[in-house]
Amino acid sequence: DGGITQSPKYLFRKEGQNVTLSCEQNLNHDAMYWYRQDPGQGLRLIYYSQIVNDFQKGDIAEGYSVSREKKESFPLTVTSAQKNPTAFYLCASSISGPLNTEAFFGQGTRLTVV
Amino acid sequence: RKEVEQDPGPFNVPEGATVAFNCTYSNSASQSFFWYRQDCRKEPKLLMSVYSSGNEDGRFTAQLNRASQYISLLIRDSKLSDSATYLCVVNNGNNNAGNMLTFGGGTRLMVKP
């Protein structure tokens, strides 16, 4: 089955540690995105990538890093510089154009700093 | 002003009621519009795209008003299973940057028996 998979589903991090969230898709989509969602809030864009080996900062990129070495994979690293990392992280993918295409989401990773 | 604004609700309605949500957006150059549904602690899923001429899918009707920069979602004959958060999504991308989906904060709907 085609889809987008995030792992792990739950992640606990100690303060000061970097952690990497995995996102893999087999939909052959060029574009991939990372969003952050806080309780009762909408989604905010962290980073996005329209093509392999290229990515752009979103609205809240500080304290995060990404890579796009393969079309299928877009891992997100939450660094120790992110002051308030506890949140629900959602990865999405879409075809790169036209602009009226939908985004498909993974099931999300809940990150908690302990 | 937020790029995409929604009334957070909650909207508490009885089964069978008709309920409408509005969403306003600030970027007049926005290209395309969507409604997504998000169940508690789950990922968002596309409910429907919103076309300029308005579109209907069963009990759901979406409208776009470019002049006033708002979109709406109407749900008729509400079911218990319609209880969820409805996210208004605006695509501010272009041919160079590709898709750039901006999400509203969501409107929570609770349908009661």
Short mmCIF file of C-alpha atoms in Angstrom, two decimals:
data_model
loop_
_atom_site.label_atom_id
_atom_site.label_comp_id
_atom_site.label_asym_id
_atom_site.label_seq_id
_atom_site.Cartn_x
_atom_site.Cartn_y
_atom_site.Cartn_z
CA ASP A 1 0.00 0.00 0.00
CA GLY A 2 1.24 3.48 -0.83
CA GLY A 3 1.51 5.93 1.98
CA ILE A 4 3.57 8.07 4.26
CA THR A 5 5.04 6.66 7.45
CA GLN A 6 6.37 8.48 10.47
CA SER A 7 8.31 6.93 13.30
CA PRO A 8 8.35 6.70 16.18
CA LYS A 9 4.78 7.44 17.18
CA TYR A 10 5.88 8.65 20.63
CA LEU A 11 9.29 10.03 21.52
CA PHE A 12 10.68 11.26 24.80
CA ARG A 13 13.73 13.49 24.88
CA LYS A 14 15.84 14.80 27.68
CA GLU A 15 16.61 18.48 27.68
CA GLY A 16 19.74 19.25 25.71
CA GLN A 17 19.49 16.22 23.44
CA ASN A 18 19.03 16.19 19.69
CA VAL A 19 16.45 13.77 18.32
CA THR A 20 15.58 12.77 14.76
CA LEU A 21 12.06 12.06 13.54
CA SER A 22 11.70 9.78 10.56
CA CYS A 23 9.39 10.36 7.58
CA GLU A 24 9.24 7.98 4.62
CA GLN A 25 6.85 7.97 1.66
CA ASN A 26 6.37 5.57 -1.24
CA LEU A 27 3.91 7.77 -3.13
CA ASN A 28 6.60 9.01 -5.53
CA HIS A 29 5.90 12.57 -4.37
CA ASP A 30 8.50 15.24 -5.03
CA ALA A 31 7.37 17.58 -2.26
CA MET A 32 7.60 16.87 1.46
CA TYR A 33 6.80 19.02 4.47
CA TRP A 34 7.18 19.11 8.23
CA TYR A 35 4.57 20.78 10.41
CA ARG A 36 4.31 21.30 14.14
CA GLN A 37 0.98 21.32 15.98
CA ASP A 38 0.52 22.53 19.56
CA PRO A 39 -2.62 21.67 21.58
CA GLY A 40 -5.69 23.46 20.25
CA GLN A 41 -3.70 25.09 17.48
CA GLY A 42 -3.37 24.74 13.73
CA LEU A 43 -0.33 23.43 11.89
CA ARG A 44 2.76 25.57 11.47
CA LEU A 45 5.30 24.90 8.73
CA ILE A 46 8.83 24.06 9.88
CA TYR A 47 10.61 23.05 6.65
CA TYR A 48 9.64 21.93 3.19
CA SER A 49 11.37 20.36 0.23
CA GLN A 50 10.22 20.44 -3.37
CA ILE A 51 12.98 18.23 -4.73
CA VAL A 52 15.83 15.98 -3.63
CA ASN A 53 18.85 17.80 -2.17
CA ASP A 54 16.90 21.03 -1.75
CA PHE A 55 14.83 22.34 1.14
CA GLN A 56 13.52 25.65 2.42
CA LYS A 57 12.74 27.10 5.83
CA GLY A 58 9.14 27.50 6.82
CA ASP A 59 7.68 29.86 9.40
CA ILE A 60 9.27 28.28 12.50
CA ALA A 61 12.56 26.69 11.35
CA GLU A 62 14.71 27.85 14.27
CA GLY A 63 15.99 24.93 16.33
CA TYR A 64 15.24 22.37 13.61
CA SER A 65 17.21 20.86 10.73
CA VAL A 66 16.33 18.58 7.83
CA SER A 67 17.93 16.67 4.98
CA ARG A 68 16.58 15.36 1.68
CA GLU A 69 19.12 12.90 0.33
CA LYS A 70 16.49 10.59 -1.11
CA LYS A 71 13.11 11.30 -2.65
CA GLU A 72 11.41 8.93 -0.23
CA SER A 73 12.87 10.31 2.97
CA PHE A 74 12.73 13.66 4.79
CA PRO A 75 14.00 13.30 8.37
CA LEU A 76 13.60 16.14 10.88
CA THR A 77 16.12 16.75 13.64
CA VAL A 78 14.94 18.65 16.70
CA THR A 79 18.07 20.21 18.14
CA SER A 80 18.83 21.39 21.65
CA ALA A 81 18.43 24.94 20.33
CA GLN A 82 14.66 24.42 20.08
CA LYS A 83 13.44 25.92 23.33
CA ASN A 84 10.00 24.38 23.46
CA PRO A 85 10.05 21.15 21.44
CA THR A 86 7.14 19.33 23.08
CA ALA A 87 4.52 19.09 20.33
CA PHE A 88 2.85 16.89 17.74
CA TYR A 89 4.95 16.70 14.55
CA LEU A 90 3.34 15.92 11.22
CA CYS A 91 5.07 15.05 7.98
CA ALA A 92 3.25 15.45 4.69
CA SER A 93 3.93 14.91 1.00
CA SER A 94 2.36 16.02 -2.24
CA ILE A 95 3.10 16.10 -5.92
CA SER A 96 5.06 19.22 -6.72
CA GLY A 97 2.40 20.84 -8.89
CA PRO A 98 -0.22 21.86 -9.87
CA LEU A 99 -1.15 23.97 -6.89
CA ASN A 100 -4.53 22.46 -6.20
CA THR A 101 -3.16 19.11 -5.15
CA GLU A 102 -3.80 17.77 -1.70
CA ALA A 103 -1.15 16.90 0.88
CA PHE A 104 -1.09 13.45 2.46
CA PHE A 105 -0.06 13.20 6.09
CA GLY A 106 1.73 10.63 8.16
CA GLN A 107 0.23 9.62 11.50
CA GLY A 108 2.47 11.98 13.41
CA THR A 109 5.08 11.81 16.15
CA ARG A 110 4.37 13.10 19.65
CA LEU A 111 7.56 14.48 21.13
CA THR A 112 7.79 15.13 24.85
CA VAL A 113 10.73 16.68 26.64
CA VAL A 114 11.28 15.14 30.06
CA ARG B 1 -3.38 39.41 11.58
CA LYS B 2 -3.07 35.65 11.04
CA GLU B 3 -2.79 34.47 7.46
CA VAL B 4 -5.71 32.09 7.87
CA GLU B 5 -8.26 32.68 10.61
CA GLN B 6 -11.01 30.48 11.91
CA ASP B 7 -13.41 30.61 14.86
CA PRO B 8 -12.03 27.90 17.17
CA GLY B 9 -15.50 26.98 18.48
CA PRO B 10 -16.53 24.56 19.78
CA PHE B 11 -19.75 24.43 17.84
CA ASN B 12 -22.14 22.19 19.77
CA VAL B 13 -25.04 21.08 17.58
CA PRO B 14 -27.69 18.35 17.78
CA GLU B 15 -27.81 15.52 15.30
CA GLY B 16 -29.55 16.53 12.11
CA ALA B 17 -28.65 20.21 12.43
CA THR B 18 -27.07 22.30 9.71
CA VAL B 19 -23.85 24.03 10.69
CA ALA B 20 -21.57 26.43 8.81
CA PHE B 21 -17.97 27.45 9.36
CA ASN B 22 -16.20 30.43 7.84
CA CYS B 23 -12.53 31.03 7.30
CA THR B 24 -10.80 34.24 6.24
CA TYR B 25 -7.41 34.52 4.56
CA SER B 26 -5.14 37.52 4.20
CA ASN B 27 -3.20 36.82 1.00
CA SER B 28 -5.23 37.95 -1.98
CA ALA B 29 -2.87 36.01 -4.28
CA SER B 30 -3.72 32.68 -2.67
CA GLN B 31 -4.08 30.01 -5.29
CA SER B 32 -6.17 27.19 -3.93
CA PHE B 33 -8.20 26.26 -0.91
CA PHE B 34 -9.12 23.15 1.01
CA TRP B 35 -11.00 21.88 4.02
CA TYR B 36 -9.27 19.17 6.03
CA ARG B 37 -10.77 17.16 8.86
CA GLN B 38 -8.72 16.22 11.90
CA ASP B 39 -9.90 13.75 14.51
CA CYS B 40 -8.54 13.95 18.04
CA ARG B 41 -4.84 13.06 18.17
CA LYS B 42 -4.83 12.00 14.51
CA GLU B 43 -3.40 13.42 11.31
CA PRO B 44 -5.46 15.77 9.10
CA LYS B 45 -7.19 14.26 6.09
CA LEU B 46 -8.58 16.05 3.06
CA LEU B 47 -12.31 16.61 3.27
CA MET B 48 -12.73 18.59 0.08
CA SER B 49 -11.12 21.11 -2.20
CA VAL B 50 -12.85 24.46 -2.63
CA TYR B 51 -13.50 25.70 -6.13
CA SER B 52 -14.44 29.19 -7.25
CA SER B 53 -17.85 28.04 -8.42
CA GLY B 54 -18.57 26.29 -5.15
CA ASN B 55 -18.77 22.55 -4.81
CA GLU B 56 -20.82 19.96 -3.04
CA ASP B 57 -20.02 16.47 -1.83
CA GLY B 58 -23.00 14.78 -0.26
CA ARG B 59 -23.90 16.66 2.91
CA PHE B 60 -20.93 19.01 2.59
CA THR B 61 -20.86 22.23 0.57
CA ALA B 62 -17.84 24.49 0.19
CA GLN B 63 -17.89 28.05 -1.10
CA LEU B 64 -15.17 30.54 -1.99
CA ASN B 65 -15.58 34.31 -2.00
CA ARG B 66 -12.41 35.82 -3.44
CA ALA B 67 -13.63 39.40 -3.20
CA SER B 68 -14.12 39.11 0.56
CA GLN B 69 -11.32 36.58 0.99
CA TYR B 70 -13.22 33.91 2.83
CA ILE B 71 -14.22 30.33 2.35
CA SER B 72 -17.04 28.47 4.00
CA LEU B 73 -18.06 24.91 4.79
CA LEU B 74 -21.68 23.92 5.27
CA ILE B 75 -22.61 20.58 6.81
CA ARG B 76 -26.23 19.48 6.48
CA ASP B 77 -27.95 16.77 8.52
CA SER B 78 -25.06 16.53 11.01
CA LYS B 79 -24.06 13.06 12.19
CA LEU B 80 -22.33 12.08 15.42
CA SER B 81 -19.40 10.96 13.26
CA ASP B 82 -18.96 14.53 11.97
CA SER B 83 -17.53 15.50 15.38
CA ALA B 84 -13.97 16.60 14.64
CA THR B 85 -11.84 19.67 14.06
CA TYR B 86 -12.16 21.24 10.61
CA LEU B 87 -9.05 22.94 9.27
CA CYS B 88 -9.18 25.62 6.62
CA VAL B 89 -6.14 25.39 4.37
CA VAL B 90 -4.88 27.95 1.88
CA ASN B 91 -2.20 27.29 -0.72
CA ASN B 92 0.02 30.35 -1.12
CA GLY B 93 2.52 28.64 -3.36
CA ASN B 94 3.55 29.56 -6.85
CA ASN B 95 5.21 27.82 -9.76
CA ASN B 96 8.65 28.51 -8.32
CA ALA B 97 8.06 27.66 -4.68
CA GLY B 98 5.51 24.93 -5.32
CA ASN B 99 2.85 24.12 -2.78
CA MET B 100 2.86 26.18 0.41
CA LEU B 101 -0.04 25.11 2.55
CA THR B 102 -1.01 27.45 5.39
CA PHE B 103 -3.40 26.06 7.98
CA GLY B 104 -5.97 27.85 10.07
CA GLY B 105 -6.25 27.02 13.76
CA GLY B 106 -9.26 24.80 13.15
CA THR B 107 -12.89 24.87 14.20
CA ARG B 108 -14.04 22.21 16.58
CA LEU B 109 -17.45 20.63 15.95
CA MET B 110 -19.26 18.48 18.48
CA VAL B 111 -22.47 16.81 17.34
CA LYS B 112 -24.69 15.65 20.22
CA PRO B 113 -27.36 12.92 20.16
#
